[in-house]
Coordinates of C-alpha atoms and ligand atoms in Angstrom, one line a residue:
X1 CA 17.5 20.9 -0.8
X2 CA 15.5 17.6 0.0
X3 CA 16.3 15.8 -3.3
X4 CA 20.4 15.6 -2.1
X5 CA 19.0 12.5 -0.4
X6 CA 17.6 10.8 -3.0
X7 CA 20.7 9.0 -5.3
X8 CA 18.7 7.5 -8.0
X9 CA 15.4 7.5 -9.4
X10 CA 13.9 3.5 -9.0
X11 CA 10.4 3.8 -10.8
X12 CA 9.9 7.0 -13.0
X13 CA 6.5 8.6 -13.3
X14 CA 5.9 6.7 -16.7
X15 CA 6.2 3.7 -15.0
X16 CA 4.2 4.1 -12.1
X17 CA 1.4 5.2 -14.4
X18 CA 2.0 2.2 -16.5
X19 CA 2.1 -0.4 -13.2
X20 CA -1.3 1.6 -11.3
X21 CA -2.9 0.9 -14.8
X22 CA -2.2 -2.8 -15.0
X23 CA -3.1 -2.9 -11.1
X24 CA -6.5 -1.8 -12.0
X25 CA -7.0 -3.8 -14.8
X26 CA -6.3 -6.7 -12.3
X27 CA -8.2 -5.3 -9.7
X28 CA -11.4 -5.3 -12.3
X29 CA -11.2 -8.2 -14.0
X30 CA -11.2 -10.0 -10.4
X31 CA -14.0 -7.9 -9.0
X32 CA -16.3 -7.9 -12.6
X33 CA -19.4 -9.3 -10.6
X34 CA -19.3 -8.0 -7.1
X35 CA -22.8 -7.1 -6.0
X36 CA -22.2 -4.5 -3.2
X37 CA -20.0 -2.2 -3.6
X38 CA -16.1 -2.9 -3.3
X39 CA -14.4 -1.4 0.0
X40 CA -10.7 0.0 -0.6
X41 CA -9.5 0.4 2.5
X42 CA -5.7 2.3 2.6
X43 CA -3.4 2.5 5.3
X44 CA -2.0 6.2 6.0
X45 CA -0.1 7.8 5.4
X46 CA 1.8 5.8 2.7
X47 CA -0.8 4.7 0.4
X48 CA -2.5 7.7 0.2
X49 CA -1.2 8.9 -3.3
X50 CA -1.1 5.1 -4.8
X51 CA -4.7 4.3 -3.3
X52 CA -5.4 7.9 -5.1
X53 CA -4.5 7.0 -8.7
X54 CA -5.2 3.0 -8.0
X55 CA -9.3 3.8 -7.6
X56 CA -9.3 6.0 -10.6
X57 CA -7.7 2.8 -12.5
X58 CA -10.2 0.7 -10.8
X59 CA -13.8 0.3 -13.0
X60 CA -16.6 -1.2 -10.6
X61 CA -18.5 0.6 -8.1
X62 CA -16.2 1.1 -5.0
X63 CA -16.2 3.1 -1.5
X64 CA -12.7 4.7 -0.2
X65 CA -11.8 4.2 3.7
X66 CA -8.5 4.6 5.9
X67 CA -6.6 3.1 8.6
X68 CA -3.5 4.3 10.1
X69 CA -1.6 1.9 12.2
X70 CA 2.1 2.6 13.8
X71 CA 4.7 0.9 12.4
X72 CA 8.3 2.5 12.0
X73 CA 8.2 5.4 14.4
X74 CA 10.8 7.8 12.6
X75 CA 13.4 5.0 11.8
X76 CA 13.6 2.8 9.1
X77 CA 12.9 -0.7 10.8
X78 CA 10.2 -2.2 11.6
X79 CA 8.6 -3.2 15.0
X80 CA 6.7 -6.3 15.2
X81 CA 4.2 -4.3 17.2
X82 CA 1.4 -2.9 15.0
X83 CA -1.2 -0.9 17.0
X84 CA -4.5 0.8 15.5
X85 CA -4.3 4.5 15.8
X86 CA -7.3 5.4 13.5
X87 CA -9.5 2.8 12.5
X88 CA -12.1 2.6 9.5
X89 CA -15.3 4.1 9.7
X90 CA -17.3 1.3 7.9
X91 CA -18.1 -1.7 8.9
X92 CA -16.5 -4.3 6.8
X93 CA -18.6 -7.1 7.4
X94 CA -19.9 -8.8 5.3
X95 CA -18.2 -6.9 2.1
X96 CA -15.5 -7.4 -0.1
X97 CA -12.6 -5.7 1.1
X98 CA -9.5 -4.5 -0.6
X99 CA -6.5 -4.1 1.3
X100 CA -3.9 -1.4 0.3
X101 CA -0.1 -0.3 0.9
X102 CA 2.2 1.6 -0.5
X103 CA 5.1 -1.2 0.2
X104 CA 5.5 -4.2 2.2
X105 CA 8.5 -4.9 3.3
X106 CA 9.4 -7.6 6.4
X107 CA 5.9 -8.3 5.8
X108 CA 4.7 -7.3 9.9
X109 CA 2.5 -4.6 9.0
X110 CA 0.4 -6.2 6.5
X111 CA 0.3 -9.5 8.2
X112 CA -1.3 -8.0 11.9
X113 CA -3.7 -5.9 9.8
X114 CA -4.9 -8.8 7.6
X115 CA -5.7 -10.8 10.7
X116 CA -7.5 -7.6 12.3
X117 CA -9.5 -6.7 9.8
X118 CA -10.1 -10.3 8.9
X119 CA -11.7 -10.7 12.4
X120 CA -13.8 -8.3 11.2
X121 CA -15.7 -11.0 8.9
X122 CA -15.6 -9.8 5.1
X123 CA -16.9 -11.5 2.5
X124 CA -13.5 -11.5 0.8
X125 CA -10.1 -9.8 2.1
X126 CA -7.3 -9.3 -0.8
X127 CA -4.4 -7.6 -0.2
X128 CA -2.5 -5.2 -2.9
X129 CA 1.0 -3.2 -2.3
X130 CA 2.5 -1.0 -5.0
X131 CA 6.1 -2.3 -3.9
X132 CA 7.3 -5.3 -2.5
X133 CA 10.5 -6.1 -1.3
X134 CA 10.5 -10.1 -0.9
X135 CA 14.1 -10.3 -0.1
X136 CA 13.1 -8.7 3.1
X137 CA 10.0 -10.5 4.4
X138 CA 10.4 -12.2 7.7
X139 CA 6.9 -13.2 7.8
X140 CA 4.9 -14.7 4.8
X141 CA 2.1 -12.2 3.5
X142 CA -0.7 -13.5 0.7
X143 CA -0.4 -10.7 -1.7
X144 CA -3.1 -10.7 -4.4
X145 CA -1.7 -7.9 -6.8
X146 CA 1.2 -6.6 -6.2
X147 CA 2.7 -3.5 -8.6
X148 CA 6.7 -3.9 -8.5
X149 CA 9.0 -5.9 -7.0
X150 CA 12.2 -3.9 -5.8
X151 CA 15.7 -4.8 -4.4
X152 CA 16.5 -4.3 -0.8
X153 CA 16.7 -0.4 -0.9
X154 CA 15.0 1.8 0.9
X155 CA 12.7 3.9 -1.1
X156 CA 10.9 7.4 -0.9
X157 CA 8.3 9.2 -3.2
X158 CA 4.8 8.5 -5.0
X159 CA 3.7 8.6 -1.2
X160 CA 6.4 6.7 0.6
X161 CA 8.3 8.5 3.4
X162 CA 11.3 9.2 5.3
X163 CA 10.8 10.7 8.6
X164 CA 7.7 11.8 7.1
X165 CA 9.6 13.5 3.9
X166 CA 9.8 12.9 0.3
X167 CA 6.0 11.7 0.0
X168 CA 5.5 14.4 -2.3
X169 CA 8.3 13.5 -5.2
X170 CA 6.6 12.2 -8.2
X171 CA 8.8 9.0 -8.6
X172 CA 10.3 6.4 -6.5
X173 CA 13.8 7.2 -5.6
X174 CA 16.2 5.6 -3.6
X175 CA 17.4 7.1 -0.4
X176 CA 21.3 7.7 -0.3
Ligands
IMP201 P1 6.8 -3.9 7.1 O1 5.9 -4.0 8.3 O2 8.3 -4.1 7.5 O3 6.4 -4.7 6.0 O4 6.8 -2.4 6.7 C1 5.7 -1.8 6.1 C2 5.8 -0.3 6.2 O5 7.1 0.2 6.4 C3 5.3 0.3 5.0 O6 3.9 0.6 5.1 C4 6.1 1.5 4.8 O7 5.4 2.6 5.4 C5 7.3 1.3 5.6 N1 8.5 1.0 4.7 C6 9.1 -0.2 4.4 N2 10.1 -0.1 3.5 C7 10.1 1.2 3.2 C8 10.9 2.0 2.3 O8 11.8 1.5 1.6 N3 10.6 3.3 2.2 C9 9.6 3.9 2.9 N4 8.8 3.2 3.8 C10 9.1 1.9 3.9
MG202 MG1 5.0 4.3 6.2

């Protein structure tokens, strides 16, 4: 019933196991020496199955935390206007921080929460997306590991909605 609206599979499950286990390496190699323990914080709901397979792929100490912030509404475009509507529970101050979404795409999102949670003071801030569309981006993002670049399509699965649906398909498809 659902799947009529996806028209082709992107990023199979292979791959996406293959791209969260590079990620990690990444993400391990930078972090080697940290002294506290790292602070992956995800953004909701999107990330919620990448930021689930990424930690597992990570190997140094780490501690999970959320954020959900409104961005698309039930569309598919997004609004400049970014507003908090759960925040973390830690306090990142002071702590290496590790930023993660499932996809950025005009680049809005992750850009306002950067600069929020950068007025938060962390030690360190890096950013990490499973998708990226850069032929999209209509502000500039610093994206420290980034999983797959993908055309200008919009995608569902491994997390990813549309009007809240297809989060739960095991691949990235595109939508029809
Ligand atoms: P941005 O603010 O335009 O970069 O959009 C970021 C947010 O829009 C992401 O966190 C996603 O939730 C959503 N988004 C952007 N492109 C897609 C897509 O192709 N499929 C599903 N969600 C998307
Ligand atoms: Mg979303």
């Amino acid at each position: 019933m659902t799947e009529k609206r996806i028209s082709k599979i992107l990023i199979t499950e292979q791959e996406i196991a293959k791209t969260v286990e590079q990620l990690g390496k990444n993400i391990t190699s930078v972090y080697q020496d940290i002294e506290e323990e790292l602070i992956v914080v995800g953004l909701l709901k999107g990330a919620f199955i990448f930021m689930s397979d990424l930690i597992r792929a990570i190997n140094v100490p780490l501690i999970v935390d959320f954020m959900t912030v409104s961005s698309y509404g039930t569309g598919t475009v997004s609004s400049g206007d970014v507003k908090i509507v759960m925040d973390l529970d830690s306090s990142i101050e002071n702590r290496d921080v590790l930023l993660v979404e499932d996809i950025v795409d005009t680049g809005n999102t992750f850009k306002k929460v950067v600069r929020m949670l950068n007025n938060r003071n962390p030690k360190s801030l890096r950013t990490c997306s499973f998708l990226n569309k850069p032929s999209r981006r209509v502000v500039e993002v610093d994206l420290d590991f980034c999983g797959r670049d993908i055309p200008d399509e919009f995608v569902c699965g491994y997390g990813l909605d549309y009007d809240q649906k297809f989060r739960e398909l095991p691949y990235i498809g595109v939508l029809e």
